[in-house]
mmCIF file of C-alpha atoms in Angstrom:
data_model
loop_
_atom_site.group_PDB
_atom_site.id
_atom_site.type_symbol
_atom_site.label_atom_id
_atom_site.label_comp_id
_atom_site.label_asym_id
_atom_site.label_seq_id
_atom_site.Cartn_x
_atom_site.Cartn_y
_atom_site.Cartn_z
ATOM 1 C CA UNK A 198 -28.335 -12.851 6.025
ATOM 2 C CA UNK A 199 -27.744 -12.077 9.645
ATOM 3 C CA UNK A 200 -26.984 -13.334 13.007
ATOM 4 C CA UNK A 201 -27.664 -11.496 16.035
ATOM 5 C CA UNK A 202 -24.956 -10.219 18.208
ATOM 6 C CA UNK A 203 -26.806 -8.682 21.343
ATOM 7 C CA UNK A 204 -23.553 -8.120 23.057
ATOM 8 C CA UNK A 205 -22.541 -5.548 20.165
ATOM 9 C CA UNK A 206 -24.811 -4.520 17.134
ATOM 10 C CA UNK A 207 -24.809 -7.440 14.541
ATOM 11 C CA UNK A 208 -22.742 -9.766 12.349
ATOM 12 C CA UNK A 209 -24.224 -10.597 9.441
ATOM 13 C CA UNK A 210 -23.824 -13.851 8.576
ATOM 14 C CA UNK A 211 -22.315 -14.703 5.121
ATOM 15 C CA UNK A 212 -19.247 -15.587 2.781
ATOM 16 C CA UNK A 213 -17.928 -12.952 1.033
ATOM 17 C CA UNK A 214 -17.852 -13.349 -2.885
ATOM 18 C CA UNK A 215 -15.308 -10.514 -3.769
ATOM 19 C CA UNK A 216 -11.777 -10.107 -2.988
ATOM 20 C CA UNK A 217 -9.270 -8.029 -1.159
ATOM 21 C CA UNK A 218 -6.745 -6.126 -3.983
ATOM 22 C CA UNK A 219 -4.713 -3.776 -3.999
ATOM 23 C CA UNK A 220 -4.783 -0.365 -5.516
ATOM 24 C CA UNK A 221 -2.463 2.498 -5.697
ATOM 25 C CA UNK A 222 -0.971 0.632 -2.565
ATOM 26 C CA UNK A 223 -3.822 0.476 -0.304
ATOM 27 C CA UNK A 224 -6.029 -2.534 -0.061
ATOM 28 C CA UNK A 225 -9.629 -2.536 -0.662
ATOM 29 C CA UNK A 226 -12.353 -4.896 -0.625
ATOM 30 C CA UNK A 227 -13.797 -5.448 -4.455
ATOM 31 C CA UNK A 228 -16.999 -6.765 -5.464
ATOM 32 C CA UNK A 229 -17.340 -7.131 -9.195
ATOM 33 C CA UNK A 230 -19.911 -6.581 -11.261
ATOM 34 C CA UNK A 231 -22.084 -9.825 -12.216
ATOM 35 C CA UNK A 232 -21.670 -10.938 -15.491
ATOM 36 C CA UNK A 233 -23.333 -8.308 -18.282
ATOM 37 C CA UNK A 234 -26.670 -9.807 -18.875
ATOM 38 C CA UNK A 235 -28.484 -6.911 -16.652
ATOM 39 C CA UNK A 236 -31.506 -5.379 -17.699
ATOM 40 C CA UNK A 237 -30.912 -1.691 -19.439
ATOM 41 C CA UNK A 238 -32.255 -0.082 -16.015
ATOM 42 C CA UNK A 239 -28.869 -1.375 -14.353
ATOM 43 C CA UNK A 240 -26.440 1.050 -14.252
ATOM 44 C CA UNK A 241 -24.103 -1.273 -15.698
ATOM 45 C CA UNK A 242 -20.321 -1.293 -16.729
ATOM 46 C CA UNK A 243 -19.862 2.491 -16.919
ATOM 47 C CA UNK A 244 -19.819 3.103 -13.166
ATOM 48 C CA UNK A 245 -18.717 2.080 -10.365
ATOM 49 C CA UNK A 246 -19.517 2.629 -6.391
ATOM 50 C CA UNK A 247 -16.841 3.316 -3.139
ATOM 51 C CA UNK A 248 -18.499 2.243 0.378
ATOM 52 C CA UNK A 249 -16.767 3.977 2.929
ATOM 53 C CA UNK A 250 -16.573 1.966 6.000
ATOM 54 C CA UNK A 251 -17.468 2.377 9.442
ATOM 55 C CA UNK A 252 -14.697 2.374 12.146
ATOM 56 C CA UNK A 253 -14.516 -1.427 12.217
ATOM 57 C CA UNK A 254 -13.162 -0.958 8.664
ATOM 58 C CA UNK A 255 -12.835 -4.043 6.116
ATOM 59 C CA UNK A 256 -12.551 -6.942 8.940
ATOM 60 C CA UNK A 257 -16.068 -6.183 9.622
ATOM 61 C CA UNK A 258 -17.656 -9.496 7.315
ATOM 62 C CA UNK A 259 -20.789 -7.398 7.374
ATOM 63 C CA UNK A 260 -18.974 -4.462 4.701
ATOM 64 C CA UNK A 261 -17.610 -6.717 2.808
ATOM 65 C CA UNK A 262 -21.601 -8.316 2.883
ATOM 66 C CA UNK A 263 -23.043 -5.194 2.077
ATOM 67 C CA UNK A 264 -20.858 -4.111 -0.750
ATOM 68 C CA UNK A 265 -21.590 -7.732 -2.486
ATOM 69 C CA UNK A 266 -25.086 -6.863 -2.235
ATOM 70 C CA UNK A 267 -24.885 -3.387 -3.938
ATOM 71 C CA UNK A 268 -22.865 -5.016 -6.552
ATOM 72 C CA UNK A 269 -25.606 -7.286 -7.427
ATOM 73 C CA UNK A 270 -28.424 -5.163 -7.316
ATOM 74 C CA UNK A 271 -26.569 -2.645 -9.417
ATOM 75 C CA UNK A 272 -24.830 -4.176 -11.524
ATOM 76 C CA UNK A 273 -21.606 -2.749 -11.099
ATOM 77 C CA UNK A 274 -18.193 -2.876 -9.682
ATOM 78 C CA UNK A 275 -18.517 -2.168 -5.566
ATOM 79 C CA UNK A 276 -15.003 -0.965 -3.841
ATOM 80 C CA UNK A 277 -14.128 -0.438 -0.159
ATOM 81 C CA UNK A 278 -10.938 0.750 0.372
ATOM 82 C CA UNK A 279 -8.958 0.431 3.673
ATOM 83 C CA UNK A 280 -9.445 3.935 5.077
ATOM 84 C CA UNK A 281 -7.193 3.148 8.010
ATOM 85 C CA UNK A 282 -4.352 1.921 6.689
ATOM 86 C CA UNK A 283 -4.247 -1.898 8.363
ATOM 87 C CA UNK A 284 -5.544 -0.176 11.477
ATOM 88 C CA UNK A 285 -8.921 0.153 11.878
ATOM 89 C CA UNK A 286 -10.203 2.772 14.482
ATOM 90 C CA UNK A 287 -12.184 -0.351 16.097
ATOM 91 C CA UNK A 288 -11.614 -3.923 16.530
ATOM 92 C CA UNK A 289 -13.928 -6.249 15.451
ATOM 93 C CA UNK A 290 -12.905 -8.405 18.576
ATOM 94 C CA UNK A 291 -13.915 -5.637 21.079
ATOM 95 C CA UNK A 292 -17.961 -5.948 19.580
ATOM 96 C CA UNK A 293 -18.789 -7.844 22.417
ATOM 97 C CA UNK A 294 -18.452 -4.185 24.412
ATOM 98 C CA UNK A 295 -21.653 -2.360 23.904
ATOM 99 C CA UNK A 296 -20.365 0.799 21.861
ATOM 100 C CA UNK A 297 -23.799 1.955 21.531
ATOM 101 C CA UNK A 298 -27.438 0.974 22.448
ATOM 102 C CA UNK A 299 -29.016 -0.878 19.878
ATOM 103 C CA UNK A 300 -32.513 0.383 20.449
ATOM 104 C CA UNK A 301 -33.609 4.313 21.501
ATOM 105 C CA UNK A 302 -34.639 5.384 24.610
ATOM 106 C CA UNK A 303 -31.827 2.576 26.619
ATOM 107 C CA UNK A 304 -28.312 4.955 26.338
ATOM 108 C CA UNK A 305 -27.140 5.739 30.024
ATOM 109 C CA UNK A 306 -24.067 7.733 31.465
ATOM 110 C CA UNK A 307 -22.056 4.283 32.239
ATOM 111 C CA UNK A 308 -22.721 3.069 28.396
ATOM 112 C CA UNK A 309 -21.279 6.510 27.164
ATOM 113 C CA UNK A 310 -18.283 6.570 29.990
ATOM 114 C CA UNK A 311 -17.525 3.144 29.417
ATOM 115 C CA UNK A 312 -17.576 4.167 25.502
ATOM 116 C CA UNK A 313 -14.953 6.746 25.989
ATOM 117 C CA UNK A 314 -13.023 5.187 29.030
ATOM 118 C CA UNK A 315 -12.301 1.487 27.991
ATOM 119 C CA UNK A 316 -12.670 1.525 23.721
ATOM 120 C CA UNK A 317 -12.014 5.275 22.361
ATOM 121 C CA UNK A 318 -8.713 6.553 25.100
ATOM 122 C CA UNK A 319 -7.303 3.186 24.754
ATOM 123 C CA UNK A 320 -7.333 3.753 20.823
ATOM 124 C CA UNK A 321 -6.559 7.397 21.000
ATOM 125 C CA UNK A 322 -3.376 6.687 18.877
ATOM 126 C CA UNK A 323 -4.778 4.460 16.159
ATOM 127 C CA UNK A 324 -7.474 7.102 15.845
ATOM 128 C CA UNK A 325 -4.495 9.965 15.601
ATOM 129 C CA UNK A 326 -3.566 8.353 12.763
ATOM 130 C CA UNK A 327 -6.533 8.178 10.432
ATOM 131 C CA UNK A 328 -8.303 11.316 11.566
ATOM 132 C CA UNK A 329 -10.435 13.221 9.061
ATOM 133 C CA UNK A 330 -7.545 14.535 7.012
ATOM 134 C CA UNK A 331 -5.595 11.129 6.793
ATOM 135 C CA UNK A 332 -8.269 9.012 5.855
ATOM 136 C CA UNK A 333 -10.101 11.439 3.332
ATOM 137 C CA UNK A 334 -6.821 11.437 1.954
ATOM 138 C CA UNK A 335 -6.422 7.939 1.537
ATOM 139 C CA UNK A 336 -10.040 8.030 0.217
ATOM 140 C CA UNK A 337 -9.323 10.739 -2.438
ATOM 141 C CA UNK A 338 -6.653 9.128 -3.765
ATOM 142 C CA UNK A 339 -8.105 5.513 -4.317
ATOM 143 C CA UNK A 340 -10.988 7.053 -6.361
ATOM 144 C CA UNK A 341 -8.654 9.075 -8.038
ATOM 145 C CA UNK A 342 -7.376 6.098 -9.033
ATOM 146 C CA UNK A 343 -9.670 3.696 -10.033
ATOM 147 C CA UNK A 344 -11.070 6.174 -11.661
ATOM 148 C CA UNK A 345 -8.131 6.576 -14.396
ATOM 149 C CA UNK A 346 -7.918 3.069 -14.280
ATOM 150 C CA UNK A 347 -11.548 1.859 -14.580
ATOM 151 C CA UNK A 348 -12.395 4.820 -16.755
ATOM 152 C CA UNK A 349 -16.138 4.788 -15.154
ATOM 153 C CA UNK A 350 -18.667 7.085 -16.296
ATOM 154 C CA UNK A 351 -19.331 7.894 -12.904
ATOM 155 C CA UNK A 352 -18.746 6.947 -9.482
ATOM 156 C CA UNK A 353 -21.016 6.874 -7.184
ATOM 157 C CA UNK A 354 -20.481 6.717 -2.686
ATOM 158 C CA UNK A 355 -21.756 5.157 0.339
ATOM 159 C CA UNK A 356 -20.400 5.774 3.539
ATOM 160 C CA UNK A 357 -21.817 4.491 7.303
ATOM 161 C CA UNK A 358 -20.877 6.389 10.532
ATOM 162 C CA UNK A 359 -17.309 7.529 10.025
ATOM 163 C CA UNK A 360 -17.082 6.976 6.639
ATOM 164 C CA UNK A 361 -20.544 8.695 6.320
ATOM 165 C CA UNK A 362 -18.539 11.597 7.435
ATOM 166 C CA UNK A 363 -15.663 10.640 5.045
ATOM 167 C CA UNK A 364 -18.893 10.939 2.468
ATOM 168 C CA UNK A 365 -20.138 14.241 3.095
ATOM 169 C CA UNK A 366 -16.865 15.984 3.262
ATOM 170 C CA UNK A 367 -15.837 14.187 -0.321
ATOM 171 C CA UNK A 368 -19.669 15.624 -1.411
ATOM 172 C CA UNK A 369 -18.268 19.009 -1.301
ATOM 173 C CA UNK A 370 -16.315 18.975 -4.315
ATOM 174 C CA UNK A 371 -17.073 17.292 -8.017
ATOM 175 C CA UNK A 372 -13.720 15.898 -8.057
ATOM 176 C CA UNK A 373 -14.389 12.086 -6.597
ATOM 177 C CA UNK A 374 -18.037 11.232 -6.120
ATOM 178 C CA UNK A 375 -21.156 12.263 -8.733
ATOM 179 C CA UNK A 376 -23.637 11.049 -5.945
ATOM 180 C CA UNK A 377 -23.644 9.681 -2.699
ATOM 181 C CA UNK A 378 -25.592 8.449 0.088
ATOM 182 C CA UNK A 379 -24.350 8.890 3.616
ATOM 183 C CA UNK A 380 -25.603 7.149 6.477
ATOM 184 C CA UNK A 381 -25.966 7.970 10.196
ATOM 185 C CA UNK A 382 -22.693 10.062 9.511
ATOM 186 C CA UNK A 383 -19.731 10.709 12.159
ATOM 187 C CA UNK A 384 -19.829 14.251 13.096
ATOM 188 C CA UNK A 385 -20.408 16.723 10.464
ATOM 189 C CA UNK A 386 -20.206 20.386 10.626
ATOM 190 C CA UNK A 387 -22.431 23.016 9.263
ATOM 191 C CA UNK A 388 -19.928 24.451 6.756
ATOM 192 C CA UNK A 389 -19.252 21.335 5.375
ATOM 193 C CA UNK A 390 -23.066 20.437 4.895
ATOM 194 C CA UNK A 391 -23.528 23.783 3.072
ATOM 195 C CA UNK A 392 -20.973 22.868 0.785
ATOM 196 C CA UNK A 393 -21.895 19.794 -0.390
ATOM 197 C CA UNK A 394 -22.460 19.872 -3.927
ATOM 198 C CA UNK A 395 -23.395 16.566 -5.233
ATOM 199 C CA UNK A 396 -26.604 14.825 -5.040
ATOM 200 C CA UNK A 397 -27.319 13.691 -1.562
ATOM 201 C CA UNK A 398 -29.164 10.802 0.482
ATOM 202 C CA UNK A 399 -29.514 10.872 4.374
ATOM 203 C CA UNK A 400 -30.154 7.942 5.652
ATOM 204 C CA UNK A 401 -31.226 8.694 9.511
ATOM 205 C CA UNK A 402 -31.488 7.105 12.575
ATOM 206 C CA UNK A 403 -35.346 7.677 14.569
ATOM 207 C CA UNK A 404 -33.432 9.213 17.687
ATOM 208 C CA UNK A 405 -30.320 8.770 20.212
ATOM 209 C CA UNK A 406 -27.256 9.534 17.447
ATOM 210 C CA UNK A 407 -24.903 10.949 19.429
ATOM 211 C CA UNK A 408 -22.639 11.523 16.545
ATOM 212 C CA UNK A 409 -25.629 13.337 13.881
ATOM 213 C CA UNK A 410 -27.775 15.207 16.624
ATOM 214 C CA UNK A 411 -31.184 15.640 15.762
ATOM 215 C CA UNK A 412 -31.084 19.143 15.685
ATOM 216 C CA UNK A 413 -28.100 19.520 12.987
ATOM 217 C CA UNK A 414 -30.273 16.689 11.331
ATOM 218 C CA UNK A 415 -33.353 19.160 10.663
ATOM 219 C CA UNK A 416 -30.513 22.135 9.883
ATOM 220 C CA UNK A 417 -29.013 19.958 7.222
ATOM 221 C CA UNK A 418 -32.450 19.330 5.566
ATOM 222 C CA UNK A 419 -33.664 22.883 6.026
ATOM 223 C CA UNK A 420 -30.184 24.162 4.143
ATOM 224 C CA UNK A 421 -31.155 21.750 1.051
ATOM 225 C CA UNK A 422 -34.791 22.828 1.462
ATOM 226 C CA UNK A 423 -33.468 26.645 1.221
ATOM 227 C CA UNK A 424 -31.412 26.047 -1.834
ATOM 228 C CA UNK A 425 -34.481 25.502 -3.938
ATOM 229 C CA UNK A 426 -34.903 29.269 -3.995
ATOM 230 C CA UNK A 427 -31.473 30.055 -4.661
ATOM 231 C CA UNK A 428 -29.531 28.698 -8.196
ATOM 232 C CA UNK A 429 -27.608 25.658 -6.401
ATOM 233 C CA UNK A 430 -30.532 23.594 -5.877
ATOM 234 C CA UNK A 431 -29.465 19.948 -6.122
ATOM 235 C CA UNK A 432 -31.929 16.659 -5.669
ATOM 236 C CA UNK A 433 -31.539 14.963 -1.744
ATOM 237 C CA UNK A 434 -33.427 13.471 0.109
ATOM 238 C CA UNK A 435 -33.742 12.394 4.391
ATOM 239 C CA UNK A 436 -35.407 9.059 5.415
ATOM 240 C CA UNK A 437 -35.707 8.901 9.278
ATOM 241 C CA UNK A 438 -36.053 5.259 10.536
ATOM 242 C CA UNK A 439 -38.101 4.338 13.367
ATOM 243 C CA UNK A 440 -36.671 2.450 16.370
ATOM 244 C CA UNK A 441 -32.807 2.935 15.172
ATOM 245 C CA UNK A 442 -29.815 4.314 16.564
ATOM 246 C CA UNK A 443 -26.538 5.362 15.769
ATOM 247 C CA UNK A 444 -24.895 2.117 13.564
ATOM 248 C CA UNK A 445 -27.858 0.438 12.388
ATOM 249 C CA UNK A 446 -27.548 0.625 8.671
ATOM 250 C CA UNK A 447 -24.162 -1.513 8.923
ATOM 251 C CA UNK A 448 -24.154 -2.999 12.197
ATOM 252 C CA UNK A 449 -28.178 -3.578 12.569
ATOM 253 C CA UNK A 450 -29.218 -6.230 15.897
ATOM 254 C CA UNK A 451 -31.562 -7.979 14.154
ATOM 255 C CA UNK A 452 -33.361 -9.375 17.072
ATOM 256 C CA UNK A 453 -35.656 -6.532 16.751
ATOM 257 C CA UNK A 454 -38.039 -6.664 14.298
ATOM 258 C CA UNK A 455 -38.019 -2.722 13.446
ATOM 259 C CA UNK A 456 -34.118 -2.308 13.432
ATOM 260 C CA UNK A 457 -34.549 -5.255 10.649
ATOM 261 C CA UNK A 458 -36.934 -3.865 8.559
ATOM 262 C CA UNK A 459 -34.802 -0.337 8.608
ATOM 263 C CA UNK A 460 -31.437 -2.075 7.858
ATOM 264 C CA UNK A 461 -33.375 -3.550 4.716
ATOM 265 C CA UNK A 462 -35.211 -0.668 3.873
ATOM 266 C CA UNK A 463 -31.993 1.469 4.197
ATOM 267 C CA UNK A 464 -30.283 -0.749 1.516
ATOM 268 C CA UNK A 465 -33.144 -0.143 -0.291
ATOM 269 C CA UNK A 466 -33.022 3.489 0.154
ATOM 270 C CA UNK A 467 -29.179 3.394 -1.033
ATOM 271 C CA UNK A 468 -29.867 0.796 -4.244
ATOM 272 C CA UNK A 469 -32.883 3.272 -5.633
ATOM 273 C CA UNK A 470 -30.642 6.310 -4.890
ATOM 274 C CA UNK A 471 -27.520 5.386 -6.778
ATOM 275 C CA UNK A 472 -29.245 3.522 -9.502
ATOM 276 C CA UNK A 473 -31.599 6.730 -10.067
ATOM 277 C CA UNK A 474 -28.511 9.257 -9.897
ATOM 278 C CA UNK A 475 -25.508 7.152 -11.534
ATOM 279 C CA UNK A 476 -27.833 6.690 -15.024
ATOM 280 C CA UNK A 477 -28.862 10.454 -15.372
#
């Protein structure tokens, strides 16, 4: 399913099935459901599931990948709309810069001043114009809408890096998502952990995520862990994985045999949450 791209994370390698459509004016990537012959387990017809993208946005092949999978294993419809408008934060071009280290323990000064001198400042307007409240926006909106148009039962979300963060912030309100699982997450504050109010899975990188610090990691589960006590307990869950960074649940280098075995445990992780939490 994969190559290796040891310049820049990993393309997975792969023709999408779905197709780009439009919705409510913005485009998204759509992976329909497989025809109805799924067992009763399957979460089937009544739902539906929004991946929130990375930075690379839809031209990355491997979201598009990813969001055929889900729709297989869950029998339902998968959506990823555009969060950026036509302009992702990223290029997929530029990949071939190291944006991150692909393995814990090898991050240096140059790799995070070359990160912020020669891809994020030469970006700094794209990135203007889908911060946080522009893109969660856009977000909002396209589940509003497939939701009136679909009519699901429930809709469930899945967002990597920034649209991890995109996740989480749409978690804190019952309006859009009725679970999600959010993955190595842009930066997330404390508030808006607290206030999350849907069923939650963390999927966690081992060590080295410069954007989910280990330290707000443990204060996220310990807040969860606290609520037990108190009458807004919820169900969540954290899964650390060993020998990952920042990026490897959507952009995993597969040359190493760990990072593999996360990136496919990690879909794992996200199939058994969603299918659990979209049939209760």
């Amino acid at each position: 399913m994969s190559r290796p791209d040891c310049d820049g994370g990993s393309i997975l390698a792969g023709k999408p099935t779905g197709s780009v459509v439009k919705v409510n004016g913005t485009n998204a990537y759509f992976a329909p459901a497989p025809p109805s012959d799924s067992a009763p387990s399957e979460p089937s017809g009544s739902v539906g599931v929004v991946l929130l993208s990375d930075a690379f946005g839809i031209p990355l092949v491997n979201t598009k990948l990813i969001a055929d999978k889900l729709a297989n294993d869950l029998q339902c419809d998968v959506w990823v709309p555009d969060l950026f408008d036509g302009a992702p934060l990223l290029r997929v071009e530029g990949m071939e810069t190291q944006l991150l280290p692909d393995r814990p323990g090898y991050s240096t000064f140059w790799d995070k001043f070359r990160l912020i001198a020669f891809v994020i400042l030469p970006r700094i307007g794209t990135i203007l114009r889908s911060r946080p409240s522009v893109s969660d926006f856009r977000a909002k909106q396209f589940i509003k809408a497939i939701r009136e148009d679909r009519r699901y039962r429930k809709v469930g979300g899945v967002g990597y890096s920034y649209g991890g963060a995109v996740a989480a912030r749409l978690a804190t309100t019952f309006d859009y998502l009725d679970t999600v699982v959010i993955c190595h997450p842009a930066p997330v504050s404390i508030k808006e952990i607290k206030g999350i109010k849907i069923p939650p899975s963390w999927v966690c990188a081992e060590a080295e995520d410069d954007m989910f610090f280990k330290k707000k990691r443990m204060q996220a589960e310990a807040i969860f862990a606290n609520r037990k006590d108190g009458g807004d307990a919820i169900p969540y869950e954290f899964i650390d994985y060993k020998g990952t960074v920042h990026g490897f649940a959507c952009r995993p280098n597969l040359a190493f045999e760990d990072v593999r075995v996360a990136f496919e445990k990690s879909l794992e992780q996200t199939t058994a949450w969603l299918r659990k939490t979209l049939n209760e």
